[in-house]
Amino acid sequence: MSWVEQPAWLLHRRPYRETSLLIDLLTPEEGRIAAVVKGVRGTGRVARQKQAWLQPAQPLQARWRARATQGLVSLRQLEPRGQGTFLQGEALLCLLYTNELLVRVLPEGAPVPEVFSAYEALVERLAGVVSRDDLAWALRRFEGVLVAALGVNPIFATDALERPLDAAARYRWDPEQGWLLAADGVSGCCLMAFAAQEPLPACLKEWKRMLRMLLAPWLGNRPLRAQQLWQATKTEK
Amino acid sequence: MQTPLLAELIDALRVLPGVGQKTAQRMAFHLLQHDRQDGLVLAETLQRALRGIRHCTRCRNFAEETLCPICASSKRDASQICVVETPADVDAIESAGVYQGQYFVLMGHLSPIDGIGPDELGLDALAKRLAEGDVSELILALNPSVEGEATAWYIQNMAREHGVKVSRLAQGVPFGAELEYLDQQTLAQAFQARQQA
């Protein structure tokens, strides 16, 4: 019987039966996995320690028995992999957004090493952000890696007719054809800047629209609740 | 072979947390064999409680009238509101006997991934209470988790809008605990929040 051991990040947890949790983990080689962790919701020392580890932004190391088919895995071992990152305020909300996004769009069991690395970098960046622009850029970079991992390859150089992108024109994304000219689309200049990974503050809103277009086939008509929470926060202010 | 009613009773008892098939069966046999009278009292009390207990319109805790006993009491300080996640948290704080203010019970915490936002937590009702202008301090007694932290941050912003002071319960080493057995987060927070002796 072989074992799988992977570094992991907790995306979501919910109570299961009396003392267990059902969790979603992000791992590099096994992608998103759904797992059950037993003996977590008690008042004993071991349970309390596990509760403290099982938090988003806490790097983990997980071990479970290899399985032939997809489905719930029962974790045999779970321990912290270094110090957790303490996020607050808007940075924390961004992490909750990212976790919801990953649970919604990542299929179970497909290897996503580049998403895993980008997630690690994102957590680190969120801890160090000083402005909303920093937050937005950190999220857009992560989303860029995610859409590539989902198999979308928006070449930020040519349009659907294989003409070079025009910095002065506007484009919308068509999953079948590619970038099509559209008056209400995203600026060509910003598309090219995204490819060059240039964090231009003037392009942040454009990139947000662009990534929503790219992720739309996975999200459908059901909006992410973290986005609504973000909007509610701004209304509150 | 179980009679249909017995099977139904066993099945019904399984809604209780921690009660599986075996325990439900033991409970049902106990009531039927040894304790029919108490069983009837239990059934009647369950009916009355489930029909008669609702949520306090002011703090959302369980209540039998429009207001719960705490909100209705003139002895409680209405200028302080302690925000907690569950009615069990109210009980825990009440039994500690150190707080004389009122409460607001969220019945959960913000969790976008589970579809729980400000509306589900009744935060509009809390905002209304803050807007009334009688509250001077909001004490956040939320569970120390990432979701609890997000909820606290949201409520903090809301209170700031209304010019209400916000405080949070201290986090650190539990009384009687041994440092070597504490998890890293708790120890790190305890260090960050250390006080001058």
PDB file of N, CA and C in Angstrom, chain A residues 236, chain B residues 58 81 104 118 121-133 135 138 154-155 158-159 161-162 164:
ATOM      1  N   GLU A 236     -20.286  49.972   3.003  1.00  0.00           N
ATOM      2  CA  GLU A 236     -20.299  50.301   4.431  1.00  0.00           C
ATOM      3  C   GLU A 236     -19.435  51.520   4.703  1.00  0.00           C
TER       4      GLU A 236
ATOM      5  N   ARG B  58     -33.846  42.120  19.388  1.00  0.00           N
ATOM      6  CA  ARG B  58     -32.768  43.079  19.603  1.00  0.00           C
ATOM      7  C   ARG B  58     -31.379  42.443  19.449  1.00  0.00           C
ATOM      8  N   ILE B  81     -22.165  46.528  24.004  1.00  0.00           N
ATOM      9  CA  ILE B  81     -22.684  45.339  23.315  1.00  0.00           C
ATOM     10  C   ILE B  81     -21.528  44.385  23.081  1.00  0.00           C
ATOM     11  N   PHE B 104     -24.972  40.817  21.174  1.00  0.00           N
ATOM     12  CA  PHE B 104     -25.527  40.637  19.836  1.00  0.00           C
ATOM     13  C   PHE B 104     -25.006  39.289  19.343  1.00  0.00           C
ATOM     14  N   PRO B 118     -22.941  39.296   5.389  1.00  0.00           N
ATOM     15  CA  PRO B 118     -23.458  40.183   6.439  1.00  0.00           C
ATOM     16  C   PRO B 118     -24.966  40.034   6.671  1.00  0.00           C
ATOM     17  N   LEU B 121     -25.923  37.171   8.907  1.00  0.00           N
ATOM     18  CA  LEU B 121     -25.538  37.359  10.309  1.00  0.00           C
ATOM     19  C   LEU B 121     -26.350  38.471  10.973  1.00  0.00           C
ATOM     20  N   GLY B 122     -27.279  39.040  10.241  1.00  0.00           N
ATOM     21  CA  GLY B 122     -28.137  40.090  10.815  1.00  0.00           C
ATOM     22  C   GLY B 122     -27.383  41.375  11.105  1.00  0.00           C
ATOM     23  N   LEU B 123     -26.312  41.638  10.347  1.00  0.00           N
ATOM     24  CA  LEU B 123     -25.499  42.813  10.673  1.00  0.00           C
ATOM     25  C   LEU B 123     -26.219  44.125  10.396  1.00  0.00           C
ATOM     26  N   ASP B 124     -27.277  44.091   9.577  1.00  0.00           N
ATOM     27  CA  ASP B 124     -28.066  45.310   9.380  1.00  0.00           C
ATOM     28  C   ASP B 124     -28.760  45.693  10.691  1.00  0.00           C
ATOM     29  N   ALA B 125     -29.195  44.676  11.460  1.00  0.00           N
ATOM     30  CA  ALA B 125     -29.839  44.945  12.752  1.00  0.00           C
ATOM     31  C   ALA B 125     -28.826  45.541  13.732  1.00  0.00           C
ATOM     32  N   LEU B 126     -27.573  45.035  13.664  1.00  0.00           N
ATOM     33  CA  LEU B 126     -26.534  45.592  14.547  1.00  0.00           C
ATOM     34  C   LEU B 126     -26.245  47.040  14.153  1.00  0.00           C
ATOM     35  N   ALA B 127     -26.194  47.291  12.843  1.00  0.00           N
ATOM     36  CA  ALA B 127     -25.940  48.663  12.367  1.00  0.00           C
ATOM     37  C   ALA B 127     -27.039  49.607  12.866  1.00  0.00           C
ATOM     38  N   LYS B 128     -28.265  49.117  12.869  1.00  0.00           N
ATOM     39  CA  LYS B 128     -29.391  49.955  13.357  1.00  0.00           C
ATOM     40  C   LYS B 128     -29.208  50.298  14.826  1.00  0.00           C
ATOM     41  N   ARG B 129     -28.783  49.285  15.597  1.00  0.00           N
ATOM     42  CA  ARG B 129     -28.568  49.533  17.036  1.00  0.00           C
ATOM     43  C   ARG B 129     -27.476  50.563  17.243  1.00  0.00           C
ATOM     44  N   LEU B 130     -26.421  50.483  16.416  1.00  0.00           N
ATOM     45  CA  LEU B 130     -25.315  51.442  16.555  1.00  0.00           C
ATOM     46  C   LEU B 130     -25.792  52.832  16.158  1.00  0.00           C
ATOM     47  N   ALA B 131     -26.673  52.881  15.149  1.00  0.00           N
ATOM     48  CA  ALA B 131     -27.160  54.177  14.663  1.00  0.00           C
ATOM     49  C   ALA B 131     -28.070  54.862  15.682  1.00  0.00           C
ATOM     50  N   GLU B 132     -28.661  54.069  16.593  1.00  0.00           N
ATOM     51  CA  GLU B 132     -29.538  54.670  17.615  1.00  0.00           C
ATOM     52  C   GLU B 132     -28.754  55.604  18.538  1.00  0.00           C
ATOM     53  N   GLY B 133     -27.436  55.392  18.621  1.00  0.00           N
ATOM     54  CA  GLY B 133     -26.585  56.334  19.346  1.00  0.00           C
ATOM     55  C   GLY B 133     -26.410  56.052  20.826  1.00  0.00           C
ATOM     56  N   VAL B 135     -25.054  53.266  22.076  1.00  0.00           N
ATOM     57  CA  VAL B 135     -23.952  52.333  22.335  1.00  0.00           C
ATOM     58  C   VAL B 135     -22.616  53.073  22.316  1.00  0.00           C
ATOM     59  N   LEU B 138     -18.351  48.482  21.644  1.00  0.00           N
ATOM     60  CA  LEU B 138     -18.681  47.184  21.058  1.00  0.00           C
ATOM     61  C   LEU B 138     -17.538  46.239  21.423  1.00  0.00           C
ATOM     62  N   TYR B 154     -14.916  43.305   9.619  1.00  0.00           N
ATOM     63  CA  TYR B 154     -16.105  43.896   8.991  1.00  0.00           C
ATOM     64  C   TYR B 154     -16.891  44.722  10.023  1.00  0.00           C
ATOM     65  N   ILE B 155     -17.084  44.146  11.208  1.00  0.00           N
ATOM     66  CA  ILE B 155     -17.865  44.840  12.242  1.00  0.00           C
ATOM     67  C   ILE B 155     -17.108  46.077  12.744  1.00  0.00           C
ATOM     68  N   MET B 158     -17.788  48.843  10.491  1.00  0.00           N
ATOM     69  CA  MET B 158     -19.160  49.303  10.676  1.00  0.00           C
ATOM     70  C   MET B 158     -19.247  50.213  11.902  1.00  0.00           C
ATOM     71  N   ALA B 159     -18.588  49.790  12.980  1.00  0.00           N
ATOM     72  CA  ALA B 159     -18.642  50.564  14.229  1.00  0.00           C
ATOM     73  C   ALA B 159     -17.943  51.906  14.058  1.00  0.00           C
ATOM     74  N   GLU B 161     -17.797  53.675  11.437  1.00  0.00           N
ATOM     75  CA  GLU B 161     -18.751  54.552  10.734  1.00  0.00           C
ATOM     76  C   GLU B 161     -19.665  55.281  11.706  1.00  0.00           C
ATOM     77  N   HIS B 162     -20.024  54.575  12.782  1.00  0.00           N
ATOM     78  CA  HIS B 162     -20.962  55.145  13.749  1.00  0.00           C
ATOM     79  C   HIS B 162     -20.245  55.759  14.948  1.00  0.00           C
ATOM     80  N   VAL B 164     -18.351  54.375  17.164  1.00  0.00           N
ATOM     81  CA  VAL B 164     -18.436  53.564  18.386  1.00  0.00           C
ATOM     82  C   VAL B 164     -17.081  52.900  18.648  1.00  0.00           C
TER      83      VAL B 164
END
